[in-house]
């Protein structure tokens, strides 16, 4: 378990990458990798809750992922349904669940399940688990700009009130603080349109471990690495 007194990031973002390769290495279909990836999501959520991380965000499905073969997209949607049904027990642990992204692309059943979990856990003050689904960082900024334009048109704000803080509060992440640490397994070293506004000052941790294999000991390594970095936020 992560060393006591270690400086924990307040908000960790996870890019759940490498499911397809994990399955391929075993001669299995890609969807099998996603199933194992979903188990890793549960494992890491529970561990973060145990060690006291306040906010975690998972990149579960990007705005670009719809271009994958229909069979794969359907299998991921099926997994979302299964896991979001199970997620009831997370809300019983005082966890707040939020979904980042445009829900309107999902079918009614999934959309209702997402809204129901958000409504049910809105006032929970334990860990916040954000699932980025049909999410893109650029789309997030467009969403915030539209919200701000709306406020302006309704005369709820004036032009000189438009600042970084206002944009931040109007993103899908709303009151969730900026990401402190972004973890990307599977050997790729890019952000892939994940939390681009929110990770301006984030630390990045890359590992070759594939997401389905990612567990508490891998997270501990990332946290130790994070704790050893000097964050200056542009100062000296
Ligand atoms: C990226 O790996 C992974 C995805 C696009 C899907 C992530 C979805 C899950 C882990 C499933 C369920 C999640 C929840 C929250 C229930 P990849 O397919 O791009 O892997 P590759 O780079 O090896 O091909």
CSV table of N, CA and C in Angstrom, one decimal, residues 8 12 14 43-56 58 127 219 223:
chain,number,residue,atom,x,y,z
A,8,UNK,N,-0.2,12.8,-1.7
A,8,UNK,CA,-1.1,12.2,-2.7
A,8,UNK,C,-1.6,13.3,-3.6
A,12,UNK,N,-6.5,12.3,-9.9
A,12,UNK,CA,-5.7,11.5,-10.8
A,12,UNK,C,-6.6,11.1,-12.0
A,14,UNK,N,-6.8,8.6,-15.4
A,14,UNK,CA,-6.3,7.4,-15.9
A,14,UNK,C,-6.8,7.2,-17.4
A,43,UNK,N,-10.9,-2.3,-9.6
A,43,UNK,CA,-9.8,-2.6,-8.7
A,43,UNK,C,-9.1,-1.2,-8.3
A,44,UNK,N,-8.9,-0.4,-9.3
A,44,UNK,CA,-8.2,0.9,-9.0
A,44,UNK,C,-9.1,1.9,-8.3
A,45,UNK,N,-10.4,1.8,-8.6
A,45,UNK,CA,-11.4,2.7,-7.9
A,45,UNK,C,-11.4,2.4,-6.4
A,46,UNK,N,-11.5,1.1,-6.1
A,46,UNK,CA,-11.5,0.6,-4.7
A,46,UNK,C,-10.2,1.0,-4.0
A,47,UNK,N,-9.1,0.8,-4.7
A,47,UNK,CA,-7.8,1.1,-4.0
A,47,UNK,C,-7.7,2.6,-3.8
A,48,UNK,N,-8.1,3.4,-4.7
A,48,UNK,CA,-8.0,4.9,-4.5
A,48,UNK,C,-8.9,5.3,-3.4
A,49,UNK,N,-10.0,4.7,-3.3
A,49,UNK,CA,-10.9,5.0,-2.2
A,49,UNK,C,-10.3,4.6,-0.8
A,50,UNK,N,-9.6,3.5,-0.8
A,50,UNK,CA,-9.0,3.0,0.4
A,50,UNK,C,-7.8,3.9,0.9
A,51,UNK,N,-7.1,4.4,-0.1
A,51,UNK,CA,-5.9,5.2,0.3
A,51,UNK,C,-6.2,6.7,0.4
A,52,UNK,N,-7.4,7.1,0.1
A,52,UNK,CA,-7.9,8.5,0.3
A,52,UNK,C,-7.7,9.5,-0.8
A,53,UNK,N,-7.6,9.0,-2.0
A,53,UNK,CA,-7.6,9.9,-3.2
A,53,UNK,C,-9.0,10.6,-3.3
A,54,UNK,N,-9.0,11.9,-3.5
A,54,UNK,CA,-10.3,12.5,-3.5
A,54,UNK,C,-11.1,12.5,-4.9
A,55,UNK,N,-10.3,12.6,-6.0
A,55,UNK,CA,-10.9,12.6,-7.3
A,55,UNK,C,-10.2,11.7,-8.3
A,56,UNK,N,-10.9,10.9,-9.0
A,56,UNK,CA,-10.3,10.1,-10.1
A,56,UNK,C,-11.2,10.2,-11.3
A,58,UNK,N,-11.6,8.5,-15.2
A,58,UNK,CA,-11.2,7.5,-16.2
A,58,UNK,C,-11.6,7.8,-17.6
A,127,UNK,N,-15.1,10.1,-2.1
A,127,UNK,CA,-14.3,10.3,-3.4
A,127,UNK,C,-15.3,10.6,-4.5
A,219,UNK,N,0.0,1.5,-9.2
A,219,UNK,CA,-0.4,2.8,-8.8
A,219,UNK,C,0.6,3.3,-7.7
A,223,UNK,N,2.6,6.8,-7.7
A,223,UNK,CA,2.4,7.8,-6.6
A,223,UNK,C,3.7,8.2,-6.0
